[in-house]
PDB file of C-alpha atoms in Angstrom:
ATOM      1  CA  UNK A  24     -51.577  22.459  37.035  1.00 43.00           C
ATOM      2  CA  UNK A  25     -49.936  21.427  33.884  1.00 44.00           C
ATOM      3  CA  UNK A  26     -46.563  20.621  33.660  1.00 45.00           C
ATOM      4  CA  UNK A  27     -44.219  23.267  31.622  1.00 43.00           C
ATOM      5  CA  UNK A  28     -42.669  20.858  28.685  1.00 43.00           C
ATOM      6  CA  UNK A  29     -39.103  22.046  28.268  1.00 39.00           C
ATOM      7  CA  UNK A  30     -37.720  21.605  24.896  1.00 43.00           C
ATOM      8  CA  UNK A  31     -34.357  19.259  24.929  1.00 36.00           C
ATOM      9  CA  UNK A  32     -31.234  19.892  24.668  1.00 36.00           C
ATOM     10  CA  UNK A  33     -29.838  20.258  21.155  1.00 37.00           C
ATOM     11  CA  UNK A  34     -26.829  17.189  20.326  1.00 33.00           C
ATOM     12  CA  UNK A  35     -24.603  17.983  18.303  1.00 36.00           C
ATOM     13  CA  UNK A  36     -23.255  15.314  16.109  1.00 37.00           C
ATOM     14  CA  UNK A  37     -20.387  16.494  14.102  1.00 44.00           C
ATOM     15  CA  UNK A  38     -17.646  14.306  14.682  1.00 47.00           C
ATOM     16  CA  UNK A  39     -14.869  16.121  17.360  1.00 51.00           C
ATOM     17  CA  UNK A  40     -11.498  14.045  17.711  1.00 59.00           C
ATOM     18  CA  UNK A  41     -12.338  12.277  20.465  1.00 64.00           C
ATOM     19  CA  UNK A  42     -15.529  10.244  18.931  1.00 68.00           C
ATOM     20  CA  UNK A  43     -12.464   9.798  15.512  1.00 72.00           C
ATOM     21  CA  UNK A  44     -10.488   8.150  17.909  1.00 78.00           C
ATOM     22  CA  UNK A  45     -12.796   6.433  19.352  1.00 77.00           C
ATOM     23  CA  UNK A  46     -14.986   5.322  16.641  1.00 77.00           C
ATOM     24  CA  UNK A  47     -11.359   4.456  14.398  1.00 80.00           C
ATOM     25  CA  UNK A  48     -10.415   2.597  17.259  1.00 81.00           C
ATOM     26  CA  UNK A  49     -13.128   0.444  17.427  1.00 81.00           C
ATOM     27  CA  UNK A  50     -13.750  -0.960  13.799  1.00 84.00           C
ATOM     28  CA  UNK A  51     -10.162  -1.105  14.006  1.00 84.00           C
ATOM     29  CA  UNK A  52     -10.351  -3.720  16.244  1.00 84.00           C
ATOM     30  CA  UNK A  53     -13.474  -5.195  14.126  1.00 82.00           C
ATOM     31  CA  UNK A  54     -11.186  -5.235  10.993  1.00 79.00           C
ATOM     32  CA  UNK A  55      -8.496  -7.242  12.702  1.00 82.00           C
ATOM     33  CA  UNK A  56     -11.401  -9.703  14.099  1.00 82.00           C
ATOM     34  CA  UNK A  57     -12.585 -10.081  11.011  1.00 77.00           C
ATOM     35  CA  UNK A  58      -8.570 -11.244  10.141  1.00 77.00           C
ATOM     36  CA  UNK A  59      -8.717 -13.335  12.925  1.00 81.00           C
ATOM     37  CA  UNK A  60     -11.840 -15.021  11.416  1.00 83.00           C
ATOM     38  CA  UNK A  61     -10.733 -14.835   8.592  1.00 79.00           C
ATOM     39  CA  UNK A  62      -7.078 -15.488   7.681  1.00 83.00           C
ATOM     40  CA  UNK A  63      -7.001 -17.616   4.108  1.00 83.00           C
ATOM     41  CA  UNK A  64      -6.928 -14.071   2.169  1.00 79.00           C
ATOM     42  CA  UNK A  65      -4.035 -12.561   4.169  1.00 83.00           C
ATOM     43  CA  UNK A  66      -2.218 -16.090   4.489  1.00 89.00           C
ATOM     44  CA  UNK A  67      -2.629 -16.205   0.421  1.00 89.00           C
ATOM     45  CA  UNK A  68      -1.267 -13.167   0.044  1.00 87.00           C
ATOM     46  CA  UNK A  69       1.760 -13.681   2.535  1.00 91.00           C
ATOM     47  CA  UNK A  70       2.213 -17.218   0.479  1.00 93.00           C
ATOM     48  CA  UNK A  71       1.981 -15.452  -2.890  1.00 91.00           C
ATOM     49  CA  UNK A  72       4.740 -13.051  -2.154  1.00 92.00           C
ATOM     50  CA  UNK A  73       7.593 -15.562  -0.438  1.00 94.00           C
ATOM     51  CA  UNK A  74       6.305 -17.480  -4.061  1.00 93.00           C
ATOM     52  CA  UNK A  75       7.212 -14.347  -5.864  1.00 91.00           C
ATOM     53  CA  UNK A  76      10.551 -14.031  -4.303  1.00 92.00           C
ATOM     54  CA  UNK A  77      12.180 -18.019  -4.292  1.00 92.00           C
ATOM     55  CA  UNK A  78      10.582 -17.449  -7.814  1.00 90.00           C
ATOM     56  CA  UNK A  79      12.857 -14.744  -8.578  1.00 87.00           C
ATOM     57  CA  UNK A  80      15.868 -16.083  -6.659  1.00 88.00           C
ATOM     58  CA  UNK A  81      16.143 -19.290  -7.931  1.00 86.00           C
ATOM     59  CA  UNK A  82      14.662 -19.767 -11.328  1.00 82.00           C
ATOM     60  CA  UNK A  83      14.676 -16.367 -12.760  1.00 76.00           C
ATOM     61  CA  UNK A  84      18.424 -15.243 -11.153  1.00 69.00           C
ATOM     62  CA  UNK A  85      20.692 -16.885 -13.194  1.00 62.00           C
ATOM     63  CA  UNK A  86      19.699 -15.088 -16.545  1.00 64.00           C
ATOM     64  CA  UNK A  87      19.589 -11.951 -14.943  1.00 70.00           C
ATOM     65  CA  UNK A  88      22.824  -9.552 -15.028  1.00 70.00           C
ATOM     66  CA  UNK A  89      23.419  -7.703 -11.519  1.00 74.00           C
ATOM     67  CA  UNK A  90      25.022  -3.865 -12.258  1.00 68.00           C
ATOM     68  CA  UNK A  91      28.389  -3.889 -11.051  1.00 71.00           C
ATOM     69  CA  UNK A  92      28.531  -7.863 -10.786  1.00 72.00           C
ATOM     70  CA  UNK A  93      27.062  -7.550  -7.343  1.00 77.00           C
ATOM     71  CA  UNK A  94      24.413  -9.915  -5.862  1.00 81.00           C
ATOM     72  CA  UNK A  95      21.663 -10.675  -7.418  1.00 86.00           C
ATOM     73  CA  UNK A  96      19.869 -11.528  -4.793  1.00 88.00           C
ATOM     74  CA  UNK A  97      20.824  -8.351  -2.652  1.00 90.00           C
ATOM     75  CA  UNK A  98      19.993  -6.230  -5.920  1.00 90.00           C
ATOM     76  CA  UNK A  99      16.549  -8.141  -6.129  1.00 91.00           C
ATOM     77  CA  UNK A 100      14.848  -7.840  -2.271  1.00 94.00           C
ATOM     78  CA  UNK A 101      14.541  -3.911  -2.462  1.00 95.00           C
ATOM     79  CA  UNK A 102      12.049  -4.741  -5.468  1.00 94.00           C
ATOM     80  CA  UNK A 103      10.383  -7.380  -3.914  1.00 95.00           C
ATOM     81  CA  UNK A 104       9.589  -5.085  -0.518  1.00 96.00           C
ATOM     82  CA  UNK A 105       8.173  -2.290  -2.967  1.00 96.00           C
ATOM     83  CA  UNK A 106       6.177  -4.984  -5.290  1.00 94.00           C
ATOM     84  CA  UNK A 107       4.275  -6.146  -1.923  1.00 93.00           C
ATOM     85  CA  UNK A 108       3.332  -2.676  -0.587  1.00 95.00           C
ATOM     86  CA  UNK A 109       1.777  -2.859  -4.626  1.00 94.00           C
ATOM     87  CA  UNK A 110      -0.083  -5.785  -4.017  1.00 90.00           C
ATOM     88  CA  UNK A 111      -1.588  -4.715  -1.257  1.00 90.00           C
ATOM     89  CA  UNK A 112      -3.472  -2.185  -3.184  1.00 92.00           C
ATOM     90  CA  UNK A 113      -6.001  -4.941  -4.611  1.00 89.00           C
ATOM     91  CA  UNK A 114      -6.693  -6.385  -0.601  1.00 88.00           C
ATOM     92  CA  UNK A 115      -7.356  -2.687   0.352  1.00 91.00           C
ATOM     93  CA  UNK A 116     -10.072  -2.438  -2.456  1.00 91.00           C
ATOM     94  CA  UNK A 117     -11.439  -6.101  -1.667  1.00 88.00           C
ATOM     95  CA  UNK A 118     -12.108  -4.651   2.110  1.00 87.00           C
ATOM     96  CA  UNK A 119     -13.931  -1.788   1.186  1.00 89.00           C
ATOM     97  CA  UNK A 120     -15.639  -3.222  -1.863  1.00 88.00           C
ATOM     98  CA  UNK A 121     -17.030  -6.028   0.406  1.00 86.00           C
ATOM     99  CA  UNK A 122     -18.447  -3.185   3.071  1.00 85.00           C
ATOM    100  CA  UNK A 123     -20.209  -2.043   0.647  1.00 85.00           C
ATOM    101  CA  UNK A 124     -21.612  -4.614  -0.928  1.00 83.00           C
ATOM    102  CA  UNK A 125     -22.651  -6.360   2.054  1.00 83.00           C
ATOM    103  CA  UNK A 126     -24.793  -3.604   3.745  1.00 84.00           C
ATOM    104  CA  UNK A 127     -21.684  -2.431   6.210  1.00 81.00           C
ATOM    105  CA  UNK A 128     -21.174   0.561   4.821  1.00 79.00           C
ATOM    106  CA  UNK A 129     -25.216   1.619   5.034  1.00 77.00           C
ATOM    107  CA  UNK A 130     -24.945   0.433   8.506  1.00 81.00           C
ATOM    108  CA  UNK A 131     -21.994   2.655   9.683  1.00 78.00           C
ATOM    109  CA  UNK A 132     -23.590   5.514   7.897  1.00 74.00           C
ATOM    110  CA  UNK A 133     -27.082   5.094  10.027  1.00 74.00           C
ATOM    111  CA  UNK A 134     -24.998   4.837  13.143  1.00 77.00           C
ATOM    112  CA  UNK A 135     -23.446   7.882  14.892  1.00 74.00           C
ATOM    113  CA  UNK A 136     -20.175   7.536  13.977  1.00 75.00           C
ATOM    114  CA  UNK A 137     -17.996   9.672  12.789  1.00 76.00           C
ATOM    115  CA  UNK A 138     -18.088   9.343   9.036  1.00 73.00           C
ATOM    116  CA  UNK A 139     -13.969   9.721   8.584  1.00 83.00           C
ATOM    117  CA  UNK A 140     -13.254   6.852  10.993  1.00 86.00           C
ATOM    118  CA  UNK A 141     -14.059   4.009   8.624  1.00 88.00           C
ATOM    119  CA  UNK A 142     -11.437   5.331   6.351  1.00 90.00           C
ATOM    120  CA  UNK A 143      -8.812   5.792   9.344  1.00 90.00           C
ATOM    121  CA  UNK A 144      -9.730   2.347  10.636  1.00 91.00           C
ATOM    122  CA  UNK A 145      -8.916   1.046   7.101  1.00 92.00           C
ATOM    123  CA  UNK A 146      -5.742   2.362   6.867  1.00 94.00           C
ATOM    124  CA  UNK A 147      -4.546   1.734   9.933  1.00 94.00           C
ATOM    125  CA  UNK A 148      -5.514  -1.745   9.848  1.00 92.00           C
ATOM    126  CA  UNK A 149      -3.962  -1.875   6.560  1.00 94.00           C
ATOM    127  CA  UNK A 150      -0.759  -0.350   7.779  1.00 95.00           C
ATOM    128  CA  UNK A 151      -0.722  -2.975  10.503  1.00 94.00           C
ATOM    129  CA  UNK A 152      -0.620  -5.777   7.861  1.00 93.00           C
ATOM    130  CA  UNK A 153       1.795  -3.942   5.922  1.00 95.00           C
ATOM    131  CA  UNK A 154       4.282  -3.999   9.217  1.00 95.00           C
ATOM    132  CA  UNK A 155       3.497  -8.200   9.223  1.00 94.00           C
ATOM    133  CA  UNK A 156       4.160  -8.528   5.653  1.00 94.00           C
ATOM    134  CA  UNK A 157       7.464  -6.345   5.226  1.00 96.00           C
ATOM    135  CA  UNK A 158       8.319  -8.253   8.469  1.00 96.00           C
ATOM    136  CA  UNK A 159       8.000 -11.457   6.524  1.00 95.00           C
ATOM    137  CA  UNK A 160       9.401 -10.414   3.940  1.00 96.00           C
ATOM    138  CA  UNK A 161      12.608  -9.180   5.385  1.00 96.00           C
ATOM    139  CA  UNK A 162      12.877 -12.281   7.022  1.00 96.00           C
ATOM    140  CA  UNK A 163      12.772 -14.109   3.276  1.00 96.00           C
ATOM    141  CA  UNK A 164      15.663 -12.207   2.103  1.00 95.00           C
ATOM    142  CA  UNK A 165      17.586 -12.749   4.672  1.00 95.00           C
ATOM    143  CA  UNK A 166      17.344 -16.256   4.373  1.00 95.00           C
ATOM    144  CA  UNK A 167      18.098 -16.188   0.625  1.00 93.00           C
ATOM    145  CA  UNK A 168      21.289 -14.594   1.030  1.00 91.00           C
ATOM    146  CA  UNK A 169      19.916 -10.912   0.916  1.00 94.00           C
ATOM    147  CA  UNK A 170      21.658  -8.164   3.528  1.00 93.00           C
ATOM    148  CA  UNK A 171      21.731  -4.529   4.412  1.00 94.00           C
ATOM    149  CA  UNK A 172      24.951  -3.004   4.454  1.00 93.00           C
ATOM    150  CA  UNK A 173      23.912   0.594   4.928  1.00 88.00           C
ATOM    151  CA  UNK A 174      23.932   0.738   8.546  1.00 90.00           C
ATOM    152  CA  UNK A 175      20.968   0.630  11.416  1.00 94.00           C
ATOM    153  CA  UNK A 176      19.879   3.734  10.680  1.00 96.00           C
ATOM    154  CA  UNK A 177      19.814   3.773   6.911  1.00 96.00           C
ATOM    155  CA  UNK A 178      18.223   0.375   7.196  1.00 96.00           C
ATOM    156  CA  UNK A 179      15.264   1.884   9.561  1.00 97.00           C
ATOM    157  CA  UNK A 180      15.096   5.211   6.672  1.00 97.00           C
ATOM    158  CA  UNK A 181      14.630   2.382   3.665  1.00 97.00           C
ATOM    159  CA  UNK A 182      11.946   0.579   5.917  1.00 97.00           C
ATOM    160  CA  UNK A 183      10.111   4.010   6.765  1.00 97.00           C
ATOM    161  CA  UNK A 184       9.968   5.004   2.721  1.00 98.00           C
ATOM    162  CA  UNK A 185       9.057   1.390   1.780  1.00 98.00           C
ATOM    163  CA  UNK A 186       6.216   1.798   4.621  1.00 97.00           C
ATOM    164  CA  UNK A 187       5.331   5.704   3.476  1.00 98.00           C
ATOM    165  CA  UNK A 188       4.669   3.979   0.012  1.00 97.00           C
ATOM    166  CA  UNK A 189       2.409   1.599   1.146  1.00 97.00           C
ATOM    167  CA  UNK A 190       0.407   4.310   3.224  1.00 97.00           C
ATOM    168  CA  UNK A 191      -0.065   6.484   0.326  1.00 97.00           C
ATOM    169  CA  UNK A 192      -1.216   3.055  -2.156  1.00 96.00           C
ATOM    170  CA  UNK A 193      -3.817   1.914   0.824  1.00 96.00           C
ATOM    171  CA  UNK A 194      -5.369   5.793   0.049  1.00 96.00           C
ATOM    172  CA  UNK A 195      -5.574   4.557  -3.951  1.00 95.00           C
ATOM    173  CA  UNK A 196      -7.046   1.074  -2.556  1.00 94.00           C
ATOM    174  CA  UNK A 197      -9.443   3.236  -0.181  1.00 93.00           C
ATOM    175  CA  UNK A 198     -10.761   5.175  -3.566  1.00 94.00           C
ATOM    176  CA  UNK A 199     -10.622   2.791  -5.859  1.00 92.00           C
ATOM    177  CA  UNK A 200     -12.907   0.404  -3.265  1.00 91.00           C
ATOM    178  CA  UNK A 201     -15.652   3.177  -2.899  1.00 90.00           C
ATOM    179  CA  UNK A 202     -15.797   4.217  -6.888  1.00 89.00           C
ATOM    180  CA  UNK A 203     -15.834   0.586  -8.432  1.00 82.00           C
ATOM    181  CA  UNK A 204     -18.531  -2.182  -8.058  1.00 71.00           C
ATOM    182  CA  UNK A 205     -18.616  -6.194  -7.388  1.00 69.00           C
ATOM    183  CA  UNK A 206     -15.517  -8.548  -7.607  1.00 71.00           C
ATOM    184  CA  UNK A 207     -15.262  -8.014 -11.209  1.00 70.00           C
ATOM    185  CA  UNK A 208     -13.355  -4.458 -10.199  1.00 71.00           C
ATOM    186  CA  UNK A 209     -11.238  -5.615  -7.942  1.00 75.00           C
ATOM    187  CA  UNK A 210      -9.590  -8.377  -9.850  1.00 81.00           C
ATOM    188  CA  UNK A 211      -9.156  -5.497 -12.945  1.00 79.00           C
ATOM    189  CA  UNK A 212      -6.750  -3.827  -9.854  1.00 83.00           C
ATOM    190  CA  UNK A 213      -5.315  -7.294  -9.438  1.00 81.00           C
ATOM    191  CA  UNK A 214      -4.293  -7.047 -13.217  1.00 83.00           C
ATOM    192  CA  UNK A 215      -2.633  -3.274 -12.910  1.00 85.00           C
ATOM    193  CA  UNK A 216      -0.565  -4.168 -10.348  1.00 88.00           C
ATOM    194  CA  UNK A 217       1.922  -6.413 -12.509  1.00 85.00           C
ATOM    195  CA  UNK A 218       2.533  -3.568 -15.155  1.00 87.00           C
ATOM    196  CA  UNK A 219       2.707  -0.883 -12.831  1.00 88.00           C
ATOM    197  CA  UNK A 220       5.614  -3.310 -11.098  1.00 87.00           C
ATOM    198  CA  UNK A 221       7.112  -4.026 -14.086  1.00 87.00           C
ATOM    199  CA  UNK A 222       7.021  -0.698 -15.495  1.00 90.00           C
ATOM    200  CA  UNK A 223       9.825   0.530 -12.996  1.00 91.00           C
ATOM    201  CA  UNK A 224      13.198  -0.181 -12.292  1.00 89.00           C
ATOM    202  CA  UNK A 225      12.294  -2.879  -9.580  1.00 88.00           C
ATOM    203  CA  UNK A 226      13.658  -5.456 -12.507  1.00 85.00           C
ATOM    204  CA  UNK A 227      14.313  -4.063 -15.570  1.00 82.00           C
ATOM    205  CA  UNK A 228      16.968  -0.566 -15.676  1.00 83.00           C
ATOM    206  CA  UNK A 229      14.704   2.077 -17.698  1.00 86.00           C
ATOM    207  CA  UNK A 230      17.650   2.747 -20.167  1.00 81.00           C
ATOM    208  CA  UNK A 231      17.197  -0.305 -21.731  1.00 82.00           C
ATOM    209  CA  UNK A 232      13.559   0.554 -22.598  1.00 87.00           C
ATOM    210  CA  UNK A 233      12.220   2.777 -25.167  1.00 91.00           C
ATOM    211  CA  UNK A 234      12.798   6.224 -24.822  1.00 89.00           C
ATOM    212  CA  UNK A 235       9.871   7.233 -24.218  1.00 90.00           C
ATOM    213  CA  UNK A 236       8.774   4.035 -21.971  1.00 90.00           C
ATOM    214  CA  UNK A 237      12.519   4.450 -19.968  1.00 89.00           C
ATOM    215  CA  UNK A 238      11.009   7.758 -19.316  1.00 91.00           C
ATOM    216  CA  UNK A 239       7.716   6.641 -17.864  1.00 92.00           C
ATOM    217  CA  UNK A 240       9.540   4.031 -15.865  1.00 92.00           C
ATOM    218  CA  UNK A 241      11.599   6.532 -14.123  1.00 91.00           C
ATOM    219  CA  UNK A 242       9.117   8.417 -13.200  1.00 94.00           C
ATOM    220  CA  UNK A 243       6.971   5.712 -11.803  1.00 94.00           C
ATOM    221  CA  UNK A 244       6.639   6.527  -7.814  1.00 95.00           C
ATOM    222  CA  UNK A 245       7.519   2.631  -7.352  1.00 95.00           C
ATOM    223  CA  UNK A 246      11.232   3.228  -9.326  1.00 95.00           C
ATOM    224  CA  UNK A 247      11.840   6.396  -6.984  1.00 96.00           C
ATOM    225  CA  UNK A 248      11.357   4.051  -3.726  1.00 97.00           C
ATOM    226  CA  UNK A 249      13.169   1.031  -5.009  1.00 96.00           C
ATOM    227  CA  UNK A 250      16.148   3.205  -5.845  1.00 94.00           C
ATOM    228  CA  UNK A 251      16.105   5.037  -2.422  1.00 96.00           C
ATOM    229  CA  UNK A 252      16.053   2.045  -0.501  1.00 97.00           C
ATOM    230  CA  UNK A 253      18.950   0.219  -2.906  1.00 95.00           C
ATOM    231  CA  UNK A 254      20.967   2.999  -1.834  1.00 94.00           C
ATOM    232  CA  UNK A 255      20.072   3.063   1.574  1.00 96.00           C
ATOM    233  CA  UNK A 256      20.641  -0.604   2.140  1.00 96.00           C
ATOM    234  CA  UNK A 257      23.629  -0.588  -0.151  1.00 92.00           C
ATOM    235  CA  UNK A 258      22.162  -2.820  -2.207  1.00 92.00           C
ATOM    236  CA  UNK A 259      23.525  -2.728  -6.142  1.00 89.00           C
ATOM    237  CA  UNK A 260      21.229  -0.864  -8.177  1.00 86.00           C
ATOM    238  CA  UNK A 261      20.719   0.352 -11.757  1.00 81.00           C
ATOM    239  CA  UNK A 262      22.012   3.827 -11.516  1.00 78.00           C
ATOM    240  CA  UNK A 263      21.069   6.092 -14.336  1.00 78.00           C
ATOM    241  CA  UNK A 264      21.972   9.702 -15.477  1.00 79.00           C
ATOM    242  CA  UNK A 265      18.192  11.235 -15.646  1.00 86.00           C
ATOM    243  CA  UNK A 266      17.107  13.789 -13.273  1.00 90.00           C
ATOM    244  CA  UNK A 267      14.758  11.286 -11.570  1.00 90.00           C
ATOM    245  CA  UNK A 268      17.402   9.150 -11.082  1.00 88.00           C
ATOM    246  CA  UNK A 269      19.523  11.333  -9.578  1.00 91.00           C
ATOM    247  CA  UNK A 270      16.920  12.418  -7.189  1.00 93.00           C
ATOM    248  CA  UNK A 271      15.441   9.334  -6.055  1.00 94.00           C
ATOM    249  CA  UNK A 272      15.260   9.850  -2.140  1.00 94.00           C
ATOM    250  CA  UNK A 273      13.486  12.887  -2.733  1.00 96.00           C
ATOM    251  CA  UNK A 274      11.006  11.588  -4.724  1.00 97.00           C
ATOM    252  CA  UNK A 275      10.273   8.481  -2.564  1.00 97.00           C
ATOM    253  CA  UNK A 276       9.391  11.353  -0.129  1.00 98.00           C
ATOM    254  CA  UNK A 277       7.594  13.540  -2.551  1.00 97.00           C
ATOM    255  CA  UNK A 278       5.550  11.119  -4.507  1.00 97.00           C
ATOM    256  CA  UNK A 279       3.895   9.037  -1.323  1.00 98.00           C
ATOM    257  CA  UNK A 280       2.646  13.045  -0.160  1.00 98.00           C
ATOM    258  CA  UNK A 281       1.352  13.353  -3.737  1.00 98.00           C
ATOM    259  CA  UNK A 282      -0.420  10.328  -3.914  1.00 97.00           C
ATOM    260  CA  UNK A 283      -1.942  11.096   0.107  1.00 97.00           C
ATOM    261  CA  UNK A 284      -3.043  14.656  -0.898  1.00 97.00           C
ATOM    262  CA  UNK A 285      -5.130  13.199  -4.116  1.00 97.00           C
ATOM    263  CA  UNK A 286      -6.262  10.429  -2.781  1.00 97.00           C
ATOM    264  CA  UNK A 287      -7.276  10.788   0.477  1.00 95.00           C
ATOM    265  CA  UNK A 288      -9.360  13.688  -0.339  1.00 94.00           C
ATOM    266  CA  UNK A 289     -10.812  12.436  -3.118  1.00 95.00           C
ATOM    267  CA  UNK A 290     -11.723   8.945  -0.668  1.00 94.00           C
ATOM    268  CA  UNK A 291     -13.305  11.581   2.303  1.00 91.00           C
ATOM    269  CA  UNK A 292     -15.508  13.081  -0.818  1.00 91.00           C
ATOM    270  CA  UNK A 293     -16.476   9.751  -1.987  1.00 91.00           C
ATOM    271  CA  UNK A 294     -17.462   8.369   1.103  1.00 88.00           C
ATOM    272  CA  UNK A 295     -19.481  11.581   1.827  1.00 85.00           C
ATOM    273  CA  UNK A 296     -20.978  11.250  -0.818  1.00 85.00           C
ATOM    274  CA  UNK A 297     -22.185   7.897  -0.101  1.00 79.00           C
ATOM    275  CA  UNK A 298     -23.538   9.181   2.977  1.00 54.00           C
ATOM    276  CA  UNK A 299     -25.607  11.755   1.291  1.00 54.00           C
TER     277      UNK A 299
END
């Protein structure tokens, strides 16, 4: 008597939450080995940014006029926190350009993992070095002389914007990764990281620019974080009579949820995309 062949069970592979959380979990934990590893590109980029700051502090302060005749040094570290979430744009496109490049990419997508947890592991790996640097950071300014006079909780809002930045620029790191090619891309977002600095009011007050330029500078999403968290820490700032200025905690809310709703669909697409 032959044996009845039952057919099997159908699987179904789209990715619930639990095998996100799981899968995210996991190469989270393989991003922060590869750290561990790893370290000379995160220890560089610590390095680079004290570098930036006793830079700043000590050869650059002294022909630089504070607003108000205030600190320099207490008008500079608000800048410096938002010009390091910037930087950090460039190591989130090195990650993801080297997954792809090396075959990781391919390998995830011929797993059975669910194809939005690369991304989340990213970013949340990438937030996690974020929380070091700021960390360091903060600790750099406060040995220069830097302080927070706004109060515990004003202190904790101007770390949660500076961090809300930084969340939204690791989505622009995310795309930029998946749409460009080799190292000769990535150091081309090294280069646009400096102007789009500059071009805000982390150094320079946009009324002293061009019209036109003034105007672009204080609309930059960088100027509308660096003047939140001036006021919030009660650091001196540049002030200004434009509507942007005027309305800069707002924006450093509104312009990190801009940059997360374009980006982050646009990185799901991509990497979809990739998978097809």
């Amino acid at each position: 008597m032959s044996a009845v062949s039952m057919p099997a069970p159908a699987v179904d592979l789209t990715p619930g939450r639990p095998a996100l959380l799981a899968d995210s979990g996991t190469l989270i934990w393989r991003n922060l080995a590869r750290w561990r590893r790893d370290p000379g590109p995160l220890i560089a980029s610590l390095g680079f940014n004290i570098l930036i700051v006793l830079m700043f502090a000590y050869l650059f302060g002294g022909a630089l006029q504070v607003p108000g005749g205030g600190s320099y040094r207490e008008f500079l570290m608000p800048g410096m926190f938002v010009m390091t979430m910037v930087f950090g744009i460039s190591l989130t496109t090195m990650a993801v350009a080297e997954d792809l490049e090396r075959g990781v990419t391919d390998r995830l997508r011929s797993m059975p993992v669910s194809p939005l947890a690369p991304l989340a592991a990213r970013a949340v790996a990438d937030m996690l070095f974020a929380l070091v640097t700021l960390g360091v950071l903060l600790l750099t300014g406060l040995a220069i002389g830097w302080r927070a006079h706004g109060g515990a909780g004003a202190t904790l809002a101007a770390v949660g914007l500076i961090l809300l930045l930084r969340f939204a620029l690791i989505w622009v790191g995310i795309f930029l990764g998946l749409v460009t090619r080799g190292q000769t891309a990535v150091v081309a977002v090294q280069t646009l990281e400096f102007p789009l600095g500059f071009l805000s009011n982390a150094f320079v007050a946009p009324s002293t620019m061009p019209a036109w330029l003034g105007a672009v500078a204080a609309w930059n999403p960088l100027s509308a974080t660096v003047g939140a968290t001036r006021e919030l820490f009660g650091n001196p700032g540049w002030g200004g009579d434009s509507w942007a200025a005027q309305h800069y905690p707002w924006l450093a809310v509104l312009w990190p949820l801009v940059l997360v709703a374009v980006f982050l669909p646009l990185s799901v697409a991509r990497y979809r995309r990739l998978a097809g």
